[in-house]
PDB file of C-alpha atoms in Angstrom:
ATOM      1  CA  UNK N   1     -36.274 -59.972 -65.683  1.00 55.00           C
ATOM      2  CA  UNK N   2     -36.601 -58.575 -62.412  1.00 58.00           C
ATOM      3  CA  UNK N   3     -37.309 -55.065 -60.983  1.00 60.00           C
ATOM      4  CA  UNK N   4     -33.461 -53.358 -60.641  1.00 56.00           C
ATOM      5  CA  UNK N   5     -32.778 -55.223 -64.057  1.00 56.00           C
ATOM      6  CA  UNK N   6     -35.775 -53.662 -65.392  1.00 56.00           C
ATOM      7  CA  UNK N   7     -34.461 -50.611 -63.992  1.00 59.00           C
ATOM      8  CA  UNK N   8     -30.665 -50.992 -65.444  1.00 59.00           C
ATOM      9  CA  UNK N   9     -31.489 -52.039 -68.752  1.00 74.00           C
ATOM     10  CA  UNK N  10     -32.577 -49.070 -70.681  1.00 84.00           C
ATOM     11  CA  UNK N  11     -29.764 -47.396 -68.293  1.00 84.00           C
ATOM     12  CA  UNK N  12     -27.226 -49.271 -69.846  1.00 87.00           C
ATOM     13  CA  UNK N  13     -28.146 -49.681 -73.336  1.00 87.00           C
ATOM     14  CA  UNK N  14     -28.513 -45.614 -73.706  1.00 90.00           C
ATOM     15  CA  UNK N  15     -24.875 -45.284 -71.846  1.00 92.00           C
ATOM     16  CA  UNK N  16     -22.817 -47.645 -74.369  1.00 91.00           C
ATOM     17  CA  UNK N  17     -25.140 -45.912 -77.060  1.00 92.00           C
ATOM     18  CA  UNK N  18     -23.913 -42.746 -76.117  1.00 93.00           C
ATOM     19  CA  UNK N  19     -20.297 -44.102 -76.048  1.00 93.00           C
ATOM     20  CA  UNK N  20     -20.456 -45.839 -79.213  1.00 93.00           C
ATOM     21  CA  UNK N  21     -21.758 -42.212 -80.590  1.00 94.00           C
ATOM     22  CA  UNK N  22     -18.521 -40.018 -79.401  1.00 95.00           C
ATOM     23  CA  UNK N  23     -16.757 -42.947 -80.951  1.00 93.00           C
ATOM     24  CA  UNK N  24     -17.710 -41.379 -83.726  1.00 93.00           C
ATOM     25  CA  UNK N  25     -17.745 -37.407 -82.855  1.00 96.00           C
ATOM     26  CA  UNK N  26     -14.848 -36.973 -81.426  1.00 97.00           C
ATOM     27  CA  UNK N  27     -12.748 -33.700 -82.972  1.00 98.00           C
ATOM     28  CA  UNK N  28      -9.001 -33.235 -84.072  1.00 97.00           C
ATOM     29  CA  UNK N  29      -7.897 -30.269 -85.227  1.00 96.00           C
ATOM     30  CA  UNK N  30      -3.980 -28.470 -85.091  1.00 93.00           C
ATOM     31  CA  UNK N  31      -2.825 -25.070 -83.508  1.00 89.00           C
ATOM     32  CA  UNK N  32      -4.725 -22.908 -86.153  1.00 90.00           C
ATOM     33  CA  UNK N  33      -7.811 -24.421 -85.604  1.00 93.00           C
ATOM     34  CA  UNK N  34      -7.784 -26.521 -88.669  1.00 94.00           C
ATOM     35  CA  UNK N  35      -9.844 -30.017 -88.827  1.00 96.00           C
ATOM     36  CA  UNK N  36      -9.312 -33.398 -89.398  1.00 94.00           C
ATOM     37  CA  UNK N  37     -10.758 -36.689 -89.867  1.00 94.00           C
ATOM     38  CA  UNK N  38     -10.952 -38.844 -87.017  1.00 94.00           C
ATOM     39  CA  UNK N  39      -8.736 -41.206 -88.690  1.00 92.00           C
ATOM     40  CA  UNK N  40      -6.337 -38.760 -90.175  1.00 91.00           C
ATOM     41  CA  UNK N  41      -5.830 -37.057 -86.756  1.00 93.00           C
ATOM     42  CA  UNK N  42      -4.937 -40.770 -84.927  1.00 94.00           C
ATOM     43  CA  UNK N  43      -2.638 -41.526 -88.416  1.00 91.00           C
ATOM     44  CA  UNK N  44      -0.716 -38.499 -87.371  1.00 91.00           C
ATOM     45  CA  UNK N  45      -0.258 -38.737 -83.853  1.00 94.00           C
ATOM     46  CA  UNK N  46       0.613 -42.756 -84.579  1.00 93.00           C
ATOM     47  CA  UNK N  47       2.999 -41.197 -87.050  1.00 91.00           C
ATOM     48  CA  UNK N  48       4.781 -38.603 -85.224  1.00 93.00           C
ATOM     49  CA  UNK N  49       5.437 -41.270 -82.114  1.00 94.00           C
ATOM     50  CA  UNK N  50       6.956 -43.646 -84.333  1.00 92.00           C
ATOM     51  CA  UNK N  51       9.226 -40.837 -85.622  1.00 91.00           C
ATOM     52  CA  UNK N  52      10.637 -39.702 -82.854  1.00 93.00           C
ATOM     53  CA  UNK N  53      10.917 -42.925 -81.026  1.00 94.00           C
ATOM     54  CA  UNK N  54      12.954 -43.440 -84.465  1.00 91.00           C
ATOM     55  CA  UNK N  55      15.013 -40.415 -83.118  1.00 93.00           C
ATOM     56  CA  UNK N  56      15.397 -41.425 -79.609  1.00 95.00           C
ATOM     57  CA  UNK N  57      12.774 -39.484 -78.360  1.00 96.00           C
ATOM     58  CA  UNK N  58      10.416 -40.161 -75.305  1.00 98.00           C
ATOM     59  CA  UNK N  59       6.713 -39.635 -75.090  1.00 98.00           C
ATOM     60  CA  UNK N  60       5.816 -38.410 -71.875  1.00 98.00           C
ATOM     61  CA  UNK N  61       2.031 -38.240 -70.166  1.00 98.00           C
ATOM     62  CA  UNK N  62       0.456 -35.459 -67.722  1.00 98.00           C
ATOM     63  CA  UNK N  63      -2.912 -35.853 -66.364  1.00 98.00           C
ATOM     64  CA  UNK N  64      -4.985 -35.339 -62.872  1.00 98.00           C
ATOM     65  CA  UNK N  65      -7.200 -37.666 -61.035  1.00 97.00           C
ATOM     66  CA  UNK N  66      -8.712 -40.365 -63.649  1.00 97.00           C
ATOM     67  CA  UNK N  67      -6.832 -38.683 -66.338  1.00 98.00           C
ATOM     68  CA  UNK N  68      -3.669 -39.326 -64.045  1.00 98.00           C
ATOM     69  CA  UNK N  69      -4.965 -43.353 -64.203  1.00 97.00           C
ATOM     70  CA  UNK N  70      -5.351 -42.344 -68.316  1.00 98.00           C
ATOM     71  CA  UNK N  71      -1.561 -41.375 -68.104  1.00 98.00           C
ATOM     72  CA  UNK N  72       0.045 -44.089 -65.860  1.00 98.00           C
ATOM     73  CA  UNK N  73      -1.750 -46.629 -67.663  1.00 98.00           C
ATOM     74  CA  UNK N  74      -0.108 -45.581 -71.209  1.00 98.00           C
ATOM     75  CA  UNK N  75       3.278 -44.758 -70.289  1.00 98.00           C
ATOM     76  CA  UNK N  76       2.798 -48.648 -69.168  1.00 98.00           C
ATOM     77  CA  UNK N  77       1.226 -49.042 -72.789  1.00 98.00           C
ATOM     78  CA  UNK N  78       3.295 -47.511 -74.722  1.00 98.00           C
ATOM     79  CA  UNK N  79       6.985 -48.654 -73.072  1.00 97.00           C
ATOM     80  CA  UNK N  80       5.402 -52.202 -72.551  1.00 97.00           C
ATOM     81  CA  UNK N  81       3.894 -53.047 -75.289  1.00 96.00           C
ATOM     82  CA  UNK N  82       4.970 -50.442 -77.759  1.00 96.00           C
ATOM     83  CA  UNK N  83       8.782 -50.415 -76.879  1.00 96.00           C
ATOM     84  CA  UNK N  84       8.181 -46.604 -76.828  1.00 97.00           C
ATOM     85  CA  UNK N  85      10.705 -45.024 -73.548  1.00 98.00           C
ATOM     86  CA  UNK N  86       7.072 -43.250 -72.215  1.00 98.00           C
ATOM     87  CA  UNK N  87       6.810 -41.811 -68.929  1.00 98.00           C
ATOM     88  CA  UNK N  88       4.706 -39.959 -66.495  1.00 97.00           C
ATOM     89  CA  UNK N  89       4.673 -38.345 -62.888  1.00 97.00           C
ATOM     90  CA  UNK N  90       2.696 -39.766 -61.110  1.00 94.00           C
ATOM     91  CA  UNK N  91       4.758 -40.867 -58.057  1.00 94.00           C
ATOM     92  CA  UNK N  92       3.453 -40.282 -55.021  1.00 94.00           C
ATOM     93  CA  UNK N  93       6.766 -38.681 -53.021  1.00 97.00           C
ATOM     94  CA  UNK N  94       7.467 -36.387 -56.126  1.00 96.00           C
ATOM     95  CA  UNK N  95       3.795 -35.147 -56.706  1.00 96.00           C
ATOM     96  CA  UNK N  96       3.919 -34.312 -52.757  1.00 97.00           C
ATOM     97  CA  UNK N  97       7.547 -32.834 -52.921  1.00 97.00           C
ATOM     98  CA  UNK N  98       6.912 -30.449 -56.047  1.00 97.00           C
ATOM     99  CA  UNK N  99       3.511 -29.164 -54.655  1.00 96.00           C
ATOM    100  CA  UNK N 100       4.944 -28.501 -51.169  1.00 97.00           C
ATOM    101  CA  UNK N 101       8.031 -27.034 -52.567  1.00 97.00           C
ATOM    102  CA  UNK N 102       6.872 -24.798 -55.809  1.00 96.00           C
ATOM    103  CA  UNK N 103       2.878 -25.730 -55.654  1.00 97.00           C
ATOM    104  CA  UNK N 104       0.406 -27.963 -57.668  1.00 97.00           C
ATOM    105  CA  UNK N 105       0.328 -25.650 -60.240  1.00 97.00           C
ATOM    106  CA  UNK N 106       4.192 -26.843 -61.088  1.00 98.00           C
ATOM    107  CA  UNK N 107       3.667 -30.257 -60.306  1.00 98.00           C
ATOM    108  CA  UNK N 108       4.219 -31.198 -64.336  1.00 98.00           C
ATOM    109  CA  UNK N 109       6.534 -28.138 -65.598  1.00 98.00           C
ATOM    110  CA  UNK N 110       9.090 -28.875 -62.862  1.00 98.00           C
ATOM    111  CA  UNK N 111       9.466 -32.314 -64.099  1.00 98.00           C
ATOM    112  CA  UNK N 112       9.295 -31.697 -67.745  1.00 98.00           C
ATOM    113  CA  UNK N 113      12.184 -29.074 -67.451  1.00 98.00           C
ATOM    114  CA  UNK N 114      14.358 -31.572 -66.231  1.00 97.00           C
ATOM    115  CA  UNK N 115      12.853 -34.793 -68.103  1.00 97.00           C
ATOM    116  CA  UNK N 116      11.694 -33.181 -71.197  1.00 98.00           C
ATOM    117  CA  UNK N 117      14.142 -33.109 -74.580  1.00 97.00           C
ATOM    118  CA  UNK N 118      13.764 -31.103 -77.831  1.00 96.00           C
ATOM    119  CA  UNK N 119      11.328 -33.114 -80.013  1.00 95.00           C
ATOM    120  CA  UNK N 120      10.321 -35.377 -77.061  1.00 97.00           C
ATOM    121  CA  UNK N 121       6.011 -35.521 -77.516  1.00 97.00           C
ATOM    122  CA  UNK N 122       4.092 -34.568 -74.695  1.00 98.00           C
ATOM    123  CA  UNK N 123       0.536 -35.974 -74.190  1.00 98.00           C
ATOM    124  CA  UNK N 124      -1.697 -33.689 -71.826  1.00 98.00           C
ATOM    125  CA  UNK N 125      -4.802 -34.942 -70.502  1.00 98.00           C
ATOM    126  CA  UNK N 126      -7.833 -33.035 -69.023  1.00 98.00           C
ATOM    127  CA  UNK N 127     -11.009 -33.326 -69.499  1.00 98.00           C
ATOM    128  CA  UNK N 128     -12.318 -29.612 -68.368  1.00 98.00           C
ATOM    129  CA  UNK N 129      -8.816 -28.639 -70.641  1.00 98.00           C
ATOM    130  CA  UNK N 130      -8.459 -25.720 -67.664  1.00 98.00           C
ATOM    131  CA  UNK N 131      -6.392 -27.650 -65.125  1.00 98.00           C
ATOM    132  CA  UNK N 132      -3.740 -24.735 -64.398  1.00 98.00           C
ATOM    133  CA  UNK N 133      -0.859 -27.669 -63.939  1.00 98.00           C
ATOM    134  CA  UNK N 134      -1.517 -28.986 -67.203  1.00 98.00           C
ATOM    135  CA  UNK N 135      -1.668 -25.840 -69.355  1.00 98.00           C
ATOM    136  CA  UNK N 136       1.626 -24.948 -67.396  1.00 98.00           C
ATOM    137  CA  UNK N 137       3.349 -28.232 -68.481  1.00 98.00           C
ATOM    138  CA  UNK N 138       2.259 -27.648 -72.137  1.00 98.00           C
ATOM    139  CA  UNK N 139       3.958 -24.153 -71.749  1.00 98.00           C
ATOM    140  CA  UNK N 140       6.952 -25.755 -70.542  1.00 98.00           C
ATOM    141  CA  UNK N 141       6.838 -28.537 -72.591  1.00 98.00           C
ATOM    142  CA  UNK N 142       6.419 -25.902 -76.049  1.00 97.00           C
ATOM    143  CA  UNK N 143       9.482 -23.965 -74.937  1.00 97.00           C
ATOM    144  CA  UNK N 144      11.353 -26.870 -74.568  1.00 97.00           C
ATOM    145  CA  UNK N 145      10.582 -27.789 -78.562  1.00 95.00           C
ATOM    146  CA  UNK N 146       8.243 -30.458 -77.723  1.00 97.00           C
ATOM    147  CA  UNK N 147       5.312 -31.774 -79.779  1.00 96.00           C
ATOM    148  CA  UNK N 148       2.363 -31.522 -78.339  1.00 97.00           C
ATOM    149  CA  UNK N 149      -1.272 -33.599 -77.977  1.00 98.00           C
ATOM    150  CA  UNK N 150      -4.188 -32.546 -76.230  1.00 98.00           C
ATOM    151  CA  UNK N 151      -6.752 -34.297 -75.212  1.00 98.00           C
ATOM    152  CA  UNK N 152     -10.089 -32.632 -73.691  1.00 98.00           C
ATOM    153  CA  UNK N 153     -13.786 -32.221 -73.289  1.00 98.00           C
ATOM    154  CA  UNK N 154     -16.644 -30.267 -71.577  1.00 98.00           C
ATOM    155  CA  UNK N 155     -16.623 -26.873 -73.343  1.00 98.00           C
ATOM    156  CA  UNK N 156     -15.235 -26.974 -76.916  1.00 97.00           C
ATOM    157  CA  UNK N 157     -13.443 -23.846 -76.570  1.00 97.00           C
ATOM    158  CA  UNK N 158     -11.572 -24.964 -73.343  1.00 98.00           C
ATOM    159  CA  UNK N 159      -7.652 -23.163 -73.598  1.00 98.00           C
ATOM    160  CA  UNK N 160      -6.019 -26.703 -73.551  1.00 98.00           C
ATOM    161  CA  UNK N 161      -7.526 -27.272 -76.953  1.00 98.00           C
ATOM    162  CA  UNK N 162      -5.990 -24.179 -78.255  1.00 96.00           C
ATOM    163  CA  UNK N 163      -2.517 -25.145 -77.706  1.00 97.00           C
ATOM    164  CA  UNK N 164      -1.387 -28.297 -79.053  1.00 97.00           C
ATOM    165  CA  UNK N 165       0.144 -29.357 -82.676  1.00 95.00           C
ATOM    166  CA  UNK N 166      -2.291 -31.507 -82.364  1.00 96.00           C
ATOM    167  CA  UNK N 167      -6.198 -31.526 -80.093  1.00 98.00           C
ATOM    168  CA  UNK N 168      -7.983 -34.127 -79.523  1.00 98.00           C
ATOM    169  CA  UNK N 169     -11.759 -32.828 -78.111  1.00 98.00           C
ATOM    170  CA  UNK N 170     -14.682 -35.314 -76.821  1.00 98.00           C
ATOM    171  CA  UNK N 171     -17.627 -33.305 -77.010  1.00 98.00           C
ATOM    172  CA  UNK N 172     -19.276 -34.296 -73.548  1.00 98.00           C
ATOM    173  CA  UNK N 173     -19.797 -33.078 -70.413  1.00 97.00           C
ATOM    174  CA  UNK N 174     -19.539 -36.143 -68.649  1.00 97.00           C
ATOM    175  CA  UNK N 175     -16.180 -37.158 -66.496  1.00 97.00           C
ATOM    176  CA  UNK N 176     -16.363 -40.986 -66.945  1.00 97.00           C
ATOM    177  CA  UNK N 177     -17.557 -40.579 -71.224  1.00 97.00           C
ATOM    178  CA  UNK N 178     -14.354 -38.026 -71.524  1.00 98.00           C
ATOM    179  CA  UNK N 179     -11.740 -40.427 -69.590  1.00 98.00           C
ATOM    180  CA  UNK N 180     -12.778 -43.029 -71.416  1.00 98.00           C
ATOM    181  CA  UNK N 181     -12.181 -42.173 -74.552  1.00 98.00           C
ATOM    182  CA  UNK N 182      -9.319 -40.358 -73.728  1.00 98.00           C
ATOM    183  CA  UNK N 183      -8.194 -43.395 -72.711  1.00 98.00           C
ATOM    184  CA  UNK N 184      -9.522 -45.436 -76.228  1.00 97.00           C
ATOM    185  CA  UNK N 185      -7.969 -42.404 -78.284  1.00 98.00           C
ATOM    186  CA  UNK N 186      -4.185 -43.205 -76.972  1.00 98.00           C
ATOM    187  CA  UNK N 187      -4.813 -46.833 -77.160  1.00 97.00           C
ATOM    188  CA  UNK N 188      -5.885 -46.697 -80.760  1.00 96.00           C
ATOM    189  CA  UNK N 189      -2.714 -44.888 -81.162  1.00 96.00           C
ATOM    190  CA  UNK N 190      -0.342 -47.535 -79.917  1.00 96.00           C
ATOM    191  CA  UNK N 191      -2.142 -50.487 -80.730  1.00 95.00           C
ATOM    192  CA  UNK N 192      -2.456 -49.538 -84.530  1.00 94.00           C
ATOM    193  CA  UNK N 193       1.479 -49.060 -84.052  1.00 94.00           C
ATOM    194  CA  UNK N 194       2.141 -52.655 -82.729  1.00 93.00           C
ATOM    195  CA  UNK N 195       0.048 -54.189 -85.052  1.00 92.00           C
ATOM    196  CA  UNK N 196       1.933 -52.571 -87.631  1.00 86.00           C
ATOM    197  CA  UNK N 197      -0.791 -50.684 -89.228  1.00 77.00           C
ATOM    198  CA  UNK N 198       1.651 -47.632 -89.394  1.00 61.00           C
ATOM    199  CA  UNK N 199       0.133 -44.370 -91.111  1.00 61.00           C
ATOM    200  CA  UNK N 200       0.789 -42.667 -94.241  1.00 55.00           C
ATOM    201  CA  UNK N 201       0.520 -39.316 -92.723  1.00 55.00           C
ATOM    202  CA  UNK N 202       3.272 -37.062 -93.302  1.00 57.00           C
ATOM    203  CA  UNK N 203       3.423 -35.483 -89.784  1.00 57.00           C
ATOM    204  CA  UNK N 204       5.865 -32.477 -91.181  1.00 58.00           C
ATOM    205  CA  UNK N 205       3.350 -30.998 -93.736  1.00 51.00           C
ATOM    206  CA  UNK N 206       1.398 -30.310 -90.006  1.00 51.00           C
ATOM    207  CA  UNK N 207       3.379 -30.823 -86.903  1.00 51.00           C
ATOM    208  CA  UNK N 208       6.451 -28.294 -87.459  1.00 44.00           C
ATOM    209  CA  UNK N 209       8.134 -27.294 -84.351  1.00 39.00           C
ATOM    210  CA  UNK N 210       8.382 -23.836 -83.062  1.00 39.00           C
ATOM    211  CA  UNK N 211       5.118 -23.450 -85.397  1.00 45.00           C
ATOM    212  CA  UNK N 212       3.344 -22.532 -81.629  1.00 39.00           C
ATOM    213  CA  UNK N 213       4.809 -20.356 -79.463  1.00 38.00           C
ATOM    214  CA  UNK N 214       3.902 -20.306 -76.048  1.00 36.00           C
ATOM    215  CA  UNK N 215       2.785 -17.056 -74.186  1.00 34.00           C
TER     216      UNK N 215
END
């Protein structure tokens, strides 16, 4: 073994240690702060895309930066693979056109109010949970009678986490750890739904609509 792998070893091994670990410690709780096992909390979310892509509903993605990658990547997922309609906005003209027009802060609740349909689920994506366009498209996306799931990280009292049906939290401070299992965390979700390990879940005794109101 030379000297840099000398050097990366112990690097490694303690990074995909620490992944393994969140693997394991990740949170999900609901709007009033209630908990749920790790399992539970992807049996619902599995459950509550498969019933409204029963209803002709859409699932629809937000996220910035590497959580924007997070989002591109599953609407890809989800429609692809899943046969799930699943979209995000990501395009380059329309991210440019909303922020020069109405600024960043809109660049996700302009879009929802014109994409968005009652009962449509929204996945938002951030790992601080603060990003101002984000909270604003949950807003928009909870007055429009959409479900709701969160995912976020750094501080566990971050306001994203506060305001889905369902929150998804990554206790970690660290940008690549949180995006990554973000990203595992919606793939779990669609892959257990292709392979036809559907959940038992009944998503109405905890994802009622107009159970959140947004202020």
């Amino acid at each position: 073994m030379n000297k840099v792998q000398q050097r990366l070893h112990p690097f490694s091994n303690d990074y995909f240690q620490q992944l393994s670990t969140l693997g394991e410690k990740f949170q999900v709780t609901d709007h009033q702060g209630k908990s749920f096992a790790n399992s539970e909390g992807i049996d619902m979310a599995a459950a509550l895309v498969e019933k409204r892509n029963q209803q002709c509903r859409k699932v629809i993605f937000i996220g910035n930066g590497g959580s924007a990658a997070v989002a591109s990547h599953q609407a890809i997922d989800y429609w692809r693979n899943g046969n799930i309609p699943a979209i995000c906005f990501n395009d380059g003209a329309l991210v440019t056109c909303i922020s020069n027009d109405f600024g960043y802060e809109q660049v996700f609740s302009k879009p929802i109010s014109t994409f968005a349909q009652s009962g449509d689920v929204l996945f938002a994506i951030s790992s601080s949970g603060q990003s101002q366009n984000i909270l604003a498209g949950v807003y928009q996306a909870l007055k429009m009678n959409c479900h709701v799931i969160t995912l976020s990280a750094f501080q566990p009292n971050n306001p994203l986490r506060q305001l889905g049906h369902l929150n998804f939290y990554v206790p970690t401070m660290s940008y690549g750890f949180a995006e990554i299992m973000h990203l595992c965390i919606c793939h779990c979700i669609i892959d257990g739904l292709v392979e036809g390990a559907l959940p038992s879940a009944n998503v109405d005794n905890y994802l009622i609509l107009n159970e959140l109101k947004a202020s």
